[in-house]
Amino acid sequence: MVRLLAQIIGVGIETADMLVREVLSRNLRDRRAVARHAGLTGAPDESGSKRREKGLARAGNARVRRGMIQLAWRFLMFQKESALVQWYRARTTDGRRGTRKSLIVAMARKLLIELWRFVTTGQAPAGVEMRSA
């Protein structure tokens, strides 16, 4: 799994090793379980009839959460033609800092799910460039 992930341009050996050890080697049932395990989901706040999001949940693996956010920023530099980067760029055209920061977490969640799908089924993420073997 580490070698498979390290073939993606922008993902190093140490990042791939951390992801495999902490998340991808576990038997998680679906994409929501993967995101929950990494702590890349929202924290709901319900008080009476008010329902809102408080932000990023503190539950989950902090090392994976921080690593995935850094990998998402790195992905923006190295994988400019991938579908995830194009999705991010389309939604952050206004240039506001808050929009960019909140959407990088969403991109990190989507990226982790794509990487999990890649190592479990072999289906490469759309538009991602790979290193030559």
Coordinates of N, CA and C in Angstrom, one line a residue:
M1 N 0.8 -1.2 0.0 CA 0.0 0.0 0.0 C 0.9 1.3 0.0
V2 N 2.0 1.2 0.7 CA 2.8 2.4 0.8 C 3.4 2.7 -0.6
R3 N 3.9 1.7 -1.3 CA 4.5 1.9 -2.6 C 3.4 2.4 -3.6
L4 N 2.2 1.9 -3.4 CA 1.1 2.3 -4.3 C 0.8 3.8 -4.1
L5 N 0.7 4.2 -2.9 CA 0.5 5.6 -2.6 C 1.6 6.5 -3.0
A6 N 2.9 6.0 -2.8 CA 4.0 6.8 -3.1 C 4.2 7.0 -4.6
Q7 N 3.5 6.3 -5.4 CA 3.5 6.5 -6.9 C 2.8 7.8 -7.3
I8 N 1.9 8.3 -6.4 CA 1.2 9.6 -6.7 C 2.2 10.7 -6.5
I9 N 2.3 11.6 -7.5 CA 3.2 12.8 -7.4 C 2.6 13.7 -6.3
G10 N 3.5 14.1 -5.3 CA 3.1 14.9 -4.2 C 2.9 14.2 -2.9
V11 N 2.8 12.8 -3.0 CA 2.7 12.0 -1.8 C 4.1 11.4 -1.6
G12 N 4.7 11.7 -0.5 CA 6.0 11.1 -0.2 C 5.9 9.8 0.6
I13 N 7.1 9.2 0.8 CA 7.1 7.9 1.5 C 6.6 8.0 2.9
E14 N 7.1 9.0 3.6 CA 6.7 9.2 5.0 C 5.2 9.4 5.2
T15 N 4.6 10.2 4.3 CA 3.2 10.5 4.3 C 2.4 9.2 4.0
A16 N 2.8 8.5 3.0 CA 2.2 7.2 2.6 C 2.3 6.2 3.8
D17 N 3.4 6.2 4.4 CA 3.6 5.2 5.5 C 2.7 5.6 6.7
M18 N 2.6 6.9 7.0 CA 1.7 7.4 8.1 C 0.2 7.0 7.7
L19 N -0.2 7.3 6.5 CA -1.6 7.0 6.1 C -1.9 5.5 6.2
V20 N -1.0 4.7 5.7 CA -1.2 3.2 5.8 C -1.3 2.7 7.2
R21 N -0.3 3.2 8.0 CA -0.3 2.7 9.4 C -1.5 3.2 10.2
E22 N -1.9 4.4 10.0 CA -2.9 5.0 10.9 C -4.4 4.8 10.4
V23 N -4.6 4.7 9.1 CA -5.9 4.6 8.5 C -6.2 3.5 7.6
L24 N -5.4 3.5 6.5 CA -5.7 2.6 5.4 C -5.6 1.1 5.6
S25 N -4.8 0.7 6.6 CA -4.6 -0.7 6.9 C -5.8 -1.2 7.7
R26 N -6.6 -0.4 8.3 CA -7.7 -0.8 9.1 C -8.9 -1.2 8.2
N27 N -9.7 -2.0 8.7 CA -10.9 -2.5 8.0 C -12.1 -1.6 8.3
L28 N -12.1 -0.5 7.5 CA -13.2 0.4 7.7 C -14.3 0.2 6.6
R29 N -15.6 0.2 7.1 CA -16.6 -0.3 6.2 C -17.0 0.6 5.0
D30 N -16.9 2.0 5.2 CA -17.3 2.8 4.1 C -16.5 4.2 4.2
R31 N -16.8 5.0 3.2 CA -16.1 6.3 3.2 C -16.4 7.2 4.3
R32 N -17.6 7.1 4.9 CA -17.9 7.9 6.1 C -17.1 7.5 7.3
A33 N -16.9 6.2 7.4 CA -16.1 5.7 8.5 C -14.6 6.1 8.4
V34 N -14.1 6.2 7.1 CA -12.7 6.6 6.9 C -12.6 8.1 7.3
A35 N -13.5 8.9 6.9 CA -13.5 10.4 7.3 C -13.7 10.6 8.8
R36 N -14.5 9.8 9.4 CA -14.7 9.9 10.9 C -13.5 9.5 11.6
H37 N -12.8 8.4 11.2 CA -11.6 7.9 11.8 C -10.5 8.9 11.8
A38 N -10.4 9.7 10.7 CA -9.4 10.7 10.6 C -9.8 12.0 11.3
G39 N -11.0 12.2 11.7 CA -11.4 13.4 12.3 C -11.6 14.5 11.4
L40 N -12.0 14.2 10.1 CA -12.2 15.3 9.1 C -13.7 15.5 8.9
T41 N -14.5 15.3 9.9 CA -16.0 15.6 9.8 C -16.3 16.7 10.7
G42 N -17.5 17.2 10.5 CA -18.0 18.4 11.2 C -18.5 17.9 12.6
A43 N -18.6 18.9 13.5 CA -19.1 18.7 14.8 C -20.4 19.4 14.9
P44 N -21.5 18.6 15.0 CA -22.8 19.3 15.1 C -23.1 19.8 16.5
D45 N -23.9 20.9 16.5 CA -24.2 21.5 17.8 C -25.8 21.7 17.8
E46 N -26.4 21.0 18.7 CA -27.9 21.1 18.7 C -28.3 21.6 20.1
S47 N -29.0 22.7 20.1 CA -29.5 23.2 21.3 C -31.0 23.6 21.1
G48 N -31.9 22.9 21.7 CA -33.3 23.2 21.4 C -33.6 23.0 20.0
S49 N -34.2 24.0 19.4 CA -34.6 23.9 18.0 C -33.4 24.4 17.0
K50 N -32.3 24.9 17.6 CA -31.2 25.4 16.7 C -30.3 24.2 16.4
R51 N -29.9 24.1 15.2 CA -29.0 23.1 14.7 C -27.9 23.9 13.9
R52 N -26.7 23.7 14.2 CA -25.6 24.3 13.5 C -24.3 23.5 13.6
E53 N -23.3 23.9 12.8 CA -22.0 23.2 12.8 C -21.1 24.0 13.6
K54 N -20.3 23.4 14.5 CA -19.4 24.1 15.3 C -18.0 24.1 14.7
G55 N -17.8 23.4 13.6 CA -16.5 23.4 13.0 C -16.0 21.9 12.9
L56 N -14.7 21.8 12.9 CA -14.1 20.5 12.8 C -14.2 19.7 14.1
A57 N -14.5 18.4 14.0 CA -14.6 17.6 15.2 C -13.3 17.4 15.8
R58 N -13.2 17.4 17.1 CA -11.9 17.1 17.8 C -11.7 15.6 17.9
A59 N -12.7 14.8 17.7 CA -12.6 13.4 17.8 C -11.9 12.9 16.5
G60 N -11.3 11.7 16.6 CA -10.5 11.2 15.5 C -9.0 11.3 15.7
N61 N -8.3 10.8 14.7 CA -6.9 10.8 14.8 C -6.3 12.1 14.4
A62 N -5.7 12.8 15.4 CA -5.1 14.1 15.1 C -4.0 14.1 14.2
R63 N -3.1 13.1 14.2 CA -2.0 13.0 13.3 C -2.4 12.9 11.9
V64 N -3.4 12.1 11.6 CA -4.0 11.9 10.3 C -4.6 13.2 9.8
R65 N -5.4 13.8 10.7 CA -6.1 15.1 10.4 C -5.1 16.1 9.9
R66 N -4.0 16.4 10.7 CA -3.0 17.4 10.4 C -2.3 17.0 9.1
G67 N -1.9 15.7 9.0 CA -1.2 15.2 7.8 C -2.1 15.4 6.5
M68 N -3.3 15.1 6.6 CA -4.2 15.2 5.4 C -4.4 16.7 5.0
I69 N -4.5 17.6 6.0 CA -4.6 19.0 5.6 C -3.3 19.5 4.9
Q70 N -2.2 19.1 5.4 CA -0.9 19.4 4.8 C -0.8 18.8 3.4
L71 N -1.3 17.6 3.3 CA -1.2 16.9 2.0 C -2.2 17.6 1.0
A72 N -3.3 18.1 1.5 CA -4.2 18.8 0.6 C -3.6 20.0 0.0
W73 N -2.9 20.8 0.9 CA -2.2 22.0 0.4 C -1.1 21.6 -0.6
R74 N -0.4 20.5 -0.3 CA 0.6 20.1 -1.2 C 0.0 19.6 -2.6
F75 N -1.2 19.0 -2.5 CA -1.8 18.5 -3.7 C -2.2 19.7 -4.6
L76 N -2.5 20.8 -4.0 CA -2.8 22.0 -4.9 C -1.6 22.4 -5.7
M77 N -0.4 22.2 -5.2 CA 0.8 22.5 -5.9 C 1.2 21.5 -7.0
F78 N 1.1 20.2 -6.7 CA 1.6 19.2 -7.5 C 0.6 18.6 -8.5
Q79 N -0.7 18.6 -8.2 CA -1.7 17.9 -9.0 C -2.7 19.0 -9.5
K80 N -2.2 19.9 -10.3 CA -3.1 21.0 -10.8 C -4.2 20.5 -11.7
E81 N -4.0 19.4 -12.4 CA -5.0 18.9 -13.3 C -6.0 17.9 -12.7
S82 N -5.9 17.6 -11.5 CA -6.7 16.6 -10.9 C -8.1 17.1 -10.6
A83 N -9.1 16.3 -10.6 CA -10.5 16.7 -10.4 C -10.7 17.4 -9.0
L84 N -10.0 16.9 -8.0 CA -10.1 17.5 -6.7 C -9.6 18.9 -6.6
V85 N -8.5 19.2 -7.3 CA -7.9 20.5 -7.3 C -8.8 21.5 -8.1
Q86 N -9.3 21.0 -9.2 CA -10.3 21.8 -10.0 C -11.5 22.1 -9.2
W87 N -12.0 21.1 -8.5 CA -13.2 21.4 -7.6 C -12.9 22.5 -6.6
Y88 N -11.7 22.4 -6.0 CA -11.3 23.4 -5.0 C -11.2 24.8 -5.6
R89 N -10.5 24.8 -6.7 CA -10.3 26.1 -7.4 C -11.6 26.8 -7.8
A90 N -12.6 26.0 -8.3 CA -13.8 26.5 -8.7 C -14.6 27.1 -7.6
R91 N -14.5 26.6 -6.4 CA -15.2 27.1 -5.2 C -14.5 28.2 -4.5
T92 N -13.2 28.4 -4.8 CA -12.5 29.5 -4.0 C -12.1 30.6 -4.9
T93 N -12.8 30.9 -5.9 CA -12.5 32.0 -6.9 C -12.6 33.3 -6.2
D94 N -13.5 33.4 -5.2 CA -13.7 34.7 -4.5 C -12.4 35.2 -3.8
G95 N -11.5 34.3 -3.4 CA -10.3 34.6 -2.8 C -10.3 34.9 -1.3
R96 N -11.5 34.8 -0.7 CA -11.6 35.0 0.8 C -10.8 34.0 1.5
R97 N -10.1 34.4 2.6 CA -9.3 33.5 3.3 C -10.1 32.4 4.1
G98 N -11.2 32.8 4.6 CA -12.1 31.9 5.3 C -12.6 30.8 4.5
T99 N -13.0 31.1 3.2 CA -13.5 30.1 2.3 C -12.4 29.1 2.0
R100 N -11.2 29.6 1.7 CA -10.1 28.7 1.3 C -9.8 27.8 2.5
K101 N -9.8 28.3 3.7 CA -9.4 27.4 4.8 C -10.4 26.4 5.1
S102 N -11.7 26.7 5.0 CA -12.7 25.7 5.3 C -12.8 24.7 4.2
L103 N -12.6 25.1 3.0 CA -12.7 24.2 1.9 C -11.5 23.3 1.8
I104 N -10.3 23.7 2.3 CA -9.2 22.8 2.3 C -9.4 21.6 3.2
V105 N -10.2 21.7 4.2 CA -10.6 20.6 5.1 C -11.5 19.6 4.3
A106 N -12.4 20.2 3.6 CA -13.3 19.4 2.7 C -12.5 18.7 1.7
M107 N -11.5 19.4 1.1 CA -10.7 18.7 0.1 C -9.8 17.6 0.7
A108 N -9.4 17.8 1.9 CA -8.6 16.8 2.6 C -9.4 15.6 2.9
R109 N -10.7 15.8 3.2 CA -11.6 14.6 3.5 C -11.8 13.9 2.2
K110 N -12.1 14.6 1.1 CA -12.3 14.0 -0.2 C -11.1 13.2 -0.7
L111 N -9.9 13.8 -0.5 CA -8.6 13.2 -0.9 C -8.4 11.9 -0.1
L112 N -8.6 11.9 1.2 CA -8.5 10.7 2.0 C -9.4 9.6 1.5
I113 N -10.6 10.0 1.2 CA -11.5 9.0 0.7 C -11.1 8.4 -0.7
E114 N -10.6 9.3 -1.5 CA -10.0 8.9 -2.8 C -8.8 8.0 -2.7
L115 N -7.9 8.3 -1.7 CA -6.8 7.4 -1.5 C -7.2 6.1 -0.9
W116 N -8.2 6.1 0.0 CA -8.7 4.8 0.5 C -9.3 4.0 -0.6
R117 N -10.0 4.6 -1.5 CA -10.6 3.9 -2.6 C -9.5 3.3 -3.5
F118 N -8.4 4.1 -3.7 CA -7.3 3.7 -4.6 C -6.6 2.5 -4.0
V119 N -6.3 2.4 -2.7 CA -5.6 1.3 -2.2 C -6.5 0.1 -2.0
T120 N -7.8 0.2 -1.8 CA -8.7 -0.9 -1.7 C -9.2 -1.5 -3.0
T121 N -9.5 -0.7 -3.9 CA -10.0 -1.2 -5.2 C -9.1 -1.0 -6.4
G122 N -8.1 -0.2 -6.2 CA -7.1 0.0 -7.3 C -7.6 1.1 -8.3
Q123 N -8.7 1.8 -8.0 CA -9.3 2.8 -8.9 C -8.6 4.1 -8.6
A124 N -7.7 4.6 -9.5 CA -7.0 5.8 -9.3 C -7.9 7.0 -9.3
P125 N -7.6 8.0 -8.5 CA -8.3 9.3 -8.5 C -8.3 9.9 -9.9
A126 N -9.4 10.6 -10.2 CA -9.5 11.2 -11.5 C -8.5 12.4 -11.7
G127 N -7.7 12.3 -12.8 CA -6.8 13.3 -13.2 C -5.5 13.4 -12.4
V128 N -5.2 12.4 -11.5 CA -4.0 12.4 -10.7 C -2.8 11.9 -11.5
E129 N -1.7 12.6 -11.5 CA -0.5 12.2 -12.2 C 0.3 11.2 -11.3
M130 N 0.8 10.1 -11.9 CA 1.5 9.1 -11.2 C 3.0 9.2 -11.6
R131 N 3.9 8.7 -10.7 CA 5.3 8.6 -11.1 C 5.5 7.4 -11.9
S132 N 6.5 7.4 -12.8 CA 6.7 6.2 -13.6 C 7.4 5.1 -12.7
A133 N 7.0 3.9 -13.0 CA 7.5 2.8 -12.2 C 8.9 2.5 -12.6

